[in-house]
Amino acid sequence: MEDEKLEALRKQRLAELQAKHGDPSGDPTQQEAKQREAEMRNSILAQVLDQAARARLSNLALVKPEKAKAVENYLIQMARFGQLGGKVSEQGLIEILEKVSQQTEKKTTVKFNRRKVLDSDEEEEED
């Protein structure tokens, strides 16, 4: 009797941990939904971008996945609202990349703290 209760608690705890940490083997319907969403995104992007632009976007996705995702979202949003007049060329994609880069640009500053370092010559003079 206690073994059954203990086993039930273990299964419940394992299910909670899998749900909390997003275990991919957990929910098959969730996997299907993600797969359908990815297919839908790819089909929209295939309709919106020409071959050279698709190649550039896929290369960007390898190097900077978060930036590629932002550009994809931007393109999909523009396509849904009918703001695109046709297929986006590679040059058009470059312009969109520049816009996204300007919006997400991080300002980096470098501050040098210079310290006075004693030379060996200065040490000899002080003695």
PDB file of C-alpha atoms in Angstrom:
ATOM      1  CA  MET A   1       0.000   0.000   0.000  1.00  0.00           C
ATOM      2  CA  GLU A   2       2.757   2.448   0.939  1.00  0.00           C
ATOM      3  CA  ASP A   3       4.771   1.413  -2.110  1.00  0.00           C
ATOM      4  CA  GLU A   4       1.840   2.347  -4.344  1.00  0.00           C
ATOM      5  CA  LYS A   5       1.499   5.756  -2.686  1.00  0.00           C
ATOM      6  CA  LEU A   6       5.231   6.345  -2.934  1.00  0.00           C
ATOM      7  CA  GLU A   7       5.251   5.354  -6.603  1.00  0.00           C
ATOM      8  CA  ALA A   8       2.282   7.644  -7.317  1.00  0.00           C
ATOM      9  CA  LEU A   9       4.058  10.545  -5.609  1.00  0.00           C
ATOM     10  CA  ARG A  10       7.214   9.858  -7.601  1.00  0.00           C
ATOM     11  CA  LYS A  11       5.290   9.856 -10.896  1.00  0.00           C
ATOM     12  CA  GLN A  12       3.489  13.058  -9.950  1.00  0.00           C
ATOM     13  CA  ARG A  13       6.734  14.780  -8.985  1.00  0.00           C
ATOM     14  CA  LEU A  14       8.426  13.612 -12.191  1.00  0.00           C
ATOM     15  CA  ALA A  15       5.535  15.000 -14.260  1.00  0.00           C
ATOM     16  CA  GLU A  16       5.762  18.335 -12.413  1.00  0.00           C
ATOM     17  CA  LEU A  17       9.499  18.581 -13.009  1.00  0.00           C
ATOM     18  CA  GLN A  18       9.134  17.720 -16.691  1.00  0.00           C
ATOM     19  CA  ALA A  19       6.435  20.348 -17.123  1.00  0.00           C
ATOM     20  CA  LYS A  20       8.471  22.934 -15.237  1.00  0.00           C
ATOM     21  CA  HIS A  21      11.672  22.388 -17.215  1.00  0.00           C
ATOM     22  CA  GLY A  22       9.984  22.004 -20.591  1.00  0.00           C
ATOM     23  CA  ASP A  23      10.902  18.388 -21.200  1.00  0.00           C
ATOM     24  CA  PRO A  24      10.515  17.795 -24.953  1.00  0.00           C
ATOM     25  CA  SER A  25       9.402  14.195 -24.479  1.00  0.00           C
ATOM     26  CA  GLY A  26       6.478  15.332 -22.339  1.00  0.00           C
ATOM     27  CA  ASP A  27       3.536  16.570 -24.405  1.00  0.00           C
ATOM     28  CA  PRO A  28       3.241  15.381 -28.016  1.00  0.00           C
ATOM     29  CA  THR A  29       0.469  17.880 -28.834  1.00  0.00           C
ATOM     30  CA  GLN A  30       2.738  20.716 -27.806  1.00  0.00           C
ATOM     31  CA  GLN A  31       5.462  19.373 -30.097  1.00  0.00           C
ATOM     32  CA  GLU A  32       2.976  19.165 -32.962  1.00  0.00           C
ATOM     33  CA  ALA A  33       1.885  22.756 -32.350  1.00  0.00           C
ATOM     34  CA  LYS A  34       5.485  23.963 -32.427  1.00  0.00           C
ATOM     35  CA  GLN A  35       6.141  22.000 -35.602  1.00  0.00           C
ATOM     36  CA  ARG A  36       3.027  23.410 -37.292  1.00  0.00           C
ATOM     37  CA  GLU A  37       4.029  26.933 -36.270  1.00  0.00           C
ATOM     38  CA  ALA A  38       7.523  26.433 -37.701  1.00  0.00           C
ATOM     39  CA  GLU A  39       6.067  25.081 -40.966  1.00  0.00           C
ATOM     40  CA  MET A  40       3.679  28.026 -41.193  1.00  0.00           C
ATOM     41  CA  ARG A  41       6.519  30.494 -40.592  1.00  0.00           C
ATOM     42  CA  ASN A  42       8.631  28.807 -43.268  1.00  0.00           C
ATOM     43  CA  SER A  43       5.796  28.850 -45.787  1.00  0.00           C
ATOM     44  CA  ILE A  44       5.112  32.554 -45.185  1.00  0.00           C
ATOM     45  CA  LEU A  45       8.810  33.370 -45.482  1.00  0.00           C
ATOM     46  CA  ALA A  46       9.047  31.305 -48.689  1.00  0.00           C
ATOM     47  CA  GLN A  47       6.212  33.362 -50.171  1.00  0.00           C
ATOM     48  CA  VAL A  48       7.701  36.680 -49.044  1.00  0.00           C
ATOM     49  CA  LEU A  49      11.438  36.233 -49.748  1.00  0.00           C
ATOM     50  CA  ASP A  50      13.288  35.383 -52.942  1.00  0.00           C
ATOM     51  CA  GLN A  51      16.005  32.692 -52.985  1.00  0.00           C
ATOM     52  CA  ALA A  52      18.975  34.991 -52.302  1.00  0.00           C
ATOM     53  CA  ALA A  53      17.183  36.659 -49.401  1.00  0.00           C
ATOM     54  CA  ARG A  54      16.209  33.267 -47.940  1.00  0.00           C
ATOM     55  CA  ALA A  55      19.836  32.148 -48.163  1.00  0.00           C
ATOM     56  CA  ARG A  56      21.029  35.301 -46.427  1.00  0.00           C
ATOM     57  CA  LEU A  57      18.433  34.920 -43.679  1.00  0.00           C
ATOM     58  CA  SER A  58      19.367  31.270 -43.105  1.00  0.00           C
ATOM     59  CA  ASN A  59      23.051  32.233 -42.888  1.00  0.00           C
ATOM     60  CA  LEU A  60      22.149  34.912 -40.362  1.00  0.00           C
ATOM     61  CA  ALA A  61      20.165  32.357 -38.364  1.00  0.00           C
ATOM     62  CA  LEU A  62      23.297  30.245 -38.006  1.00  0.00           C
ATOM     63  CA  VAL A  63      25.347  33.130 -36.637  1.00  0.00           C
ATOM     64  CA  LYS A  64      22.785  35.213 -34.751  1.00  0.00           C
ATOM     65  CA  PRO A  65      19.588  33.232 -34.179  1.00  0.00           C
ATOM     66  CA  GLU A  66      17.907  35.925 -32.061  1.00  0.00           C
ATOM     67  CA  LYS A  67      18.449  38.574 -34.740  1.00  0.00           C
ATOM     68  CA  ALA A  68      17.182  36.246 -37.468  1.00  0.00           C
ATOM     69  CA  LYS A  69      14.081  35.515 -35.381  1.00  0.00           C
ATOM     70  CA  ALA A  70      13.442  39.248 -34.983  1.00  0.00           C
ATOM     71  CA  VAL A  71      13.761  39.784 -38.750  1.00  0.00           C
ATOM     72  CA  GLU A  72      11.467  36.826 -39.441  1.00  0.00           C
ATOM     73  CA  ASN A  73       8.857  38.196 -37.046  1.00  0.00           C
ATOM     74  CA  TYR A  74       9.134  41.621 -38.696  1.00  0.00           C
ATOM     75  CA  LEU A  75       8.691  40.142 -42.180  1.00  0.00           C
ATOM     76  CA  ILE A  76       5.748  37.979 -41.132  1.00  0.00           C
ATOM     77  CA  GLN A  77       4.067  40.951 -39.491  1.00  0.00           C
ATOM     78  CA  MET A  78       4.562  43.070 -42.616  1.00  0.00           C
ATOM     79  CA  ALA A  79       3.174  40.267 -44.772  1.00  0.00           C
ATOM     80  CA  ARG A  80       0.091  39.851 -42.584  1.00  0.00           C
ATOM     81  CA  PHE A  81      -0.729  43.552 -42.789  1.00  0.00           C
ATOM     82  CA  GLY A  82      -0.093  43.665 -46.540  1.00  0.00           C
ATOM     83  CA  GLN A  83       2.820  46.082 -46.321  1.00  0.00           C
ATOM     84  CA  LEU A  84       4.977  44.081 -48.713  1.00  0.00           C
ATOM     85  CA  GLY A  85       4.476  44.787 -52.403  1.00  0.00           C
ATOM     86  CA  GLY A  86       5.957  41.518 -53.621  1.00  0.00           C
ATOM     87  CA  LYS A  87       8.897  39.289 -52.872  1.00  0.00           C
ATOM     88  CA  VAL A  88      11.648  40.888 -50.838  1.00  0.00           C
ATOM     89  CA  SER A  89      14.986  40.832 -52.620  1.00  0.00           C
ATOM     90  CA  GLU A  90      18.346  40.375 -50.959  1.00  0.00           C
ATOM     91  CA  GLN A  91      18.906  44.139 -51.013  1.00  0.00           C
ATOM     92  CA  GLY A  92      15.502  44.688 -49.380  1.00  0.00           C
ATOM     93  CA  LEU A  93      16.401  42.170 -46.703  1.00  0.00           C
ATOM     94  CA  ILE A  94      19.675  44.001 -46.079  1.00  0.00           C
ATOM     95  CA  GLU A  95      17.721  47.226 -45.529  1.00  0.00           C
ATOM     96  CA  ILE A  96      15.385  45.439 -43.108  1.00  0.00           C
ATOM     97  CA  LEU A  97      18.410  44.002 -41.295  1.00  0.00           C
ATOM     98  CA  GLU A  98      19.833  47.493 -40.922  1.00  0.00           C
ATOM     99  CA  LYS A  99      16.521  48.747 -39.491  1.00  0.00           C
ATOM    100  CA  VAL A 100      16.382  45.899 -36.989  1.00  0.00           C
ATOM    101  CA  SER A 101      20.036  46.456 -36.088  1.00  0.00           C
ATOM    102  CA  GLN A 102      19.403  50.130 -35.398  1.00  0.00           C
ATOM    103  CA  GLN A 103      16.438  49.300 -33.194  1.00  0.00           C
ATOM    104  CA  THR A 104      18.313  46.688 -31.176  1.00  0.00           C
ATOM    105  CA  GLU A 105      21.680  48.426 -31.188  1.00  0.00           C
ATOM    106  CA  LYS A 106      23.497  48.312 -27.883  1.00  0.00           C
ATOM    107  CA  LYS A 107      25.752  51.157 -26.961  1.00  0.00           C
ATOM    108  CA  THR A 108      29.026  49.889 -25.603  1.00  0.00           C
ATOM    109  CA  THR A 109      31.442  52.106 -23.816  1.00  0.00           C
ATOM    110  CA  VAL A 110      34.933  51.350 -22.716  1.00  0.00           C
ATOM    111  CA  LYS A 111      36.350  53.201 -19.777  1.00  0.00           C
ATOM    112  CA  PHE A 112      40.048  53.074 -19.075  1.00  0.00           C
ATOM    113  CA  ASN A 113      41.243  53.422 -15.518  1.00  0.00           C
ATOM    114  CA  ARG A 114      44.854  54.386 -15.794  1.00  0.00           C
ATOM    115  CA  ARG A 115      47.003  53.799 -12.782  1.00  0.00           C
ATOM    116  CA  LYS A 116      50.389  55.246 -12.186  1.00  0.00           C
ATOM    117  CA  VAL A 117      52.894  52.461 -12.345  1.00  0.00           C
ATOM    118  CA  LEU A 118      56.271  52.932 -10.794  1.00  0.00           C
ATOM    119  CA  ASP A 119      59.167  52.390 -13.154  1.00  0.00           C
ATOM    120  CA  SER A 120      62.306  50.733 -11.967  1.00  0.00           C
ATOM    121  CA  ASP A 121      64.122  54.044 -12.658  1.00  0.00           C
ATOM    122  CA  GLU A 122      61.800  55.940 -10.330  1.00  0.00           C
ATOM    123  CA  GLU A 123      62.394  53.458  -7.541  1.00  0.00           C
ATOM    124  CA  GLU A 124      66.151  53.918  -7.764  1.00  0.00           C
ATOM    125  CA  GLU A 125      65.863  57.710  -7.544  1.00  0.00           C
ATOM    126  CA  GLU A 126      63.810  57.517  -4.353  1.00  0.00           C
ATOM    127  CA  ASP A 127      66.429  55.452  -2.466  1.00  0.00           C
TER     128      ASP A 127
END
